[in-house]
């Protein structure tokens, strides 16, 4: 597993940086979002975040299972 495992477990820093950038740009432009827009935005962000975390956990479990399988194969050999 090694260094690849760390990359899989860490959330991507790029999207976090983009989100921060967009937030600050909006603030600079002085755009006041209506509450409805904010609600839909937060709902969309929450859905995207949960999808991402699901993908991450799936990847983590996959790597664990692959590791277990290879270990079992080595023991059987």
Coordinates of C-alpha atoms in Angstrom, one line a residue:
X1 CA 0.0 0.0 0.0
X2 CA 2.6 2.5 1.1
X3 CA 2.4 6.1 -0.2
X4 CA -0.7 5.4 -2.3
X5 CA -2.8 4.7 0.8
X6 CA -2.1 8.2 2.2
X7 CA -3.2 9.8 -1.1
X8 CA -6.4 7.8 -1.1
X9 CA -7.3 8.6 2.5
X10 CA -6.6 12.4 2.3
X11 CA -9.4 14.6 1.0
X12 CA -8.3 16.5 -2.1
X13 CA -6.8 19.8 -1.1
X14 CA -7.4 21.3 -4.5
X15 CA -11.2 21.4 -4.2
X16 CA -10.9 22.8 -0.7
X17 CA -8.7 25.6 -2.1
X18 CA -11.1 26.2 -4.9
X19 CA -14.1 26.5 -2.5
X20 CA -12.2 29.0 -0.4
X21 CA -11.2 31.0 -3.4
X22 CA -14.8 31.1 -4.7
X23 CA -16.1 32.1 -1.2
X24 CA -13.7 35.0 -0.9
X25 CA -14.3 36.1 -4.5
X26 CA -18.0 36.3 -3.8
X27 CA -17.4 38.3 -0.7
X28 CA -15.2 40.7 -2.7
X29 CA -17.8 41.2 -5.3
X30 CA -20.3 42.1 -2.6
X31 CA -22.9 39.7 -3.9
X32 CA -25.6 39.1 -1.3
X33 CA -27.1 35.7 -1.9
X34 CA -30.7 35.3 -1.2
X35 CA -31.6 32.8 1.5
X36 CA -33.1 30.4 -1.1
X37 CA -29.9 30.4 -3.1
X38 CA -27.9 29.8 0.0
X39 CA -30.2 26.9 1.0
X40 CA -29.8 25.2 -2.4
X41 CA -26.1 25.9 -2.4
X42 CA -25.6 24.4 1.1
X43 CA -27.7 21.4 0.1
X44 CA -25.7 20.9 -3.1
X45 CA -22.4 21.2 -1.1
X46 CA -23.6 18.7 1.5
X47 CA -24.6 16.2 -1.2
X48 CA -21.2 16.6 -2.9
X49 CA -19.4 16.2 0.4
X50 CA -21.2 13.0 1.3
X51 CA -20.6 11.6 -2.2
X52 CA -16.9 12.3 -1.9
X53 CA -16.6 10.8 1.6
X54 CA -18.5 7.7 0.4
X55 CA -16.1 7.4 -2.5
X56 CA -13.2 7.8 -0.1
X57 CA -14.4 5.1 2.3
X58 CA -15.1 2.7 -0.6
X59 CA -11.6 3.2 -1.8
X60 CA -10.2 2.7 1.7
X61 CA -12.1 -0.6 2.2
X62 CA -11.1 -1.7 -1.3
X63 CA -7.4 -1.2 -0.5
X64 CA -7.9 -3.1 2.8
X65 CA -9.6 -6.0 1.1
X66 CA -7.0 -6.1 -1.6
X67 CA -4.3 -6.1 1.1
X68 CA -6.0 -8.9 3.0
X69 CA -6.4 -11.0 -0.2
X70 CA -2.8 -10.7 -1.1
X71 CA -1.8 -11.6 2.4
X72 CA -3.9 -14.7 2.3
X73 CA -2.4 -15.6 -1.0
X74 CA 1.1 -15.3 0.3
X75 CA 0.2 -17.4 3.4
X76 CA -1.3 -20.1 1.2
X77 CA 1.7 -20.2 -1.1

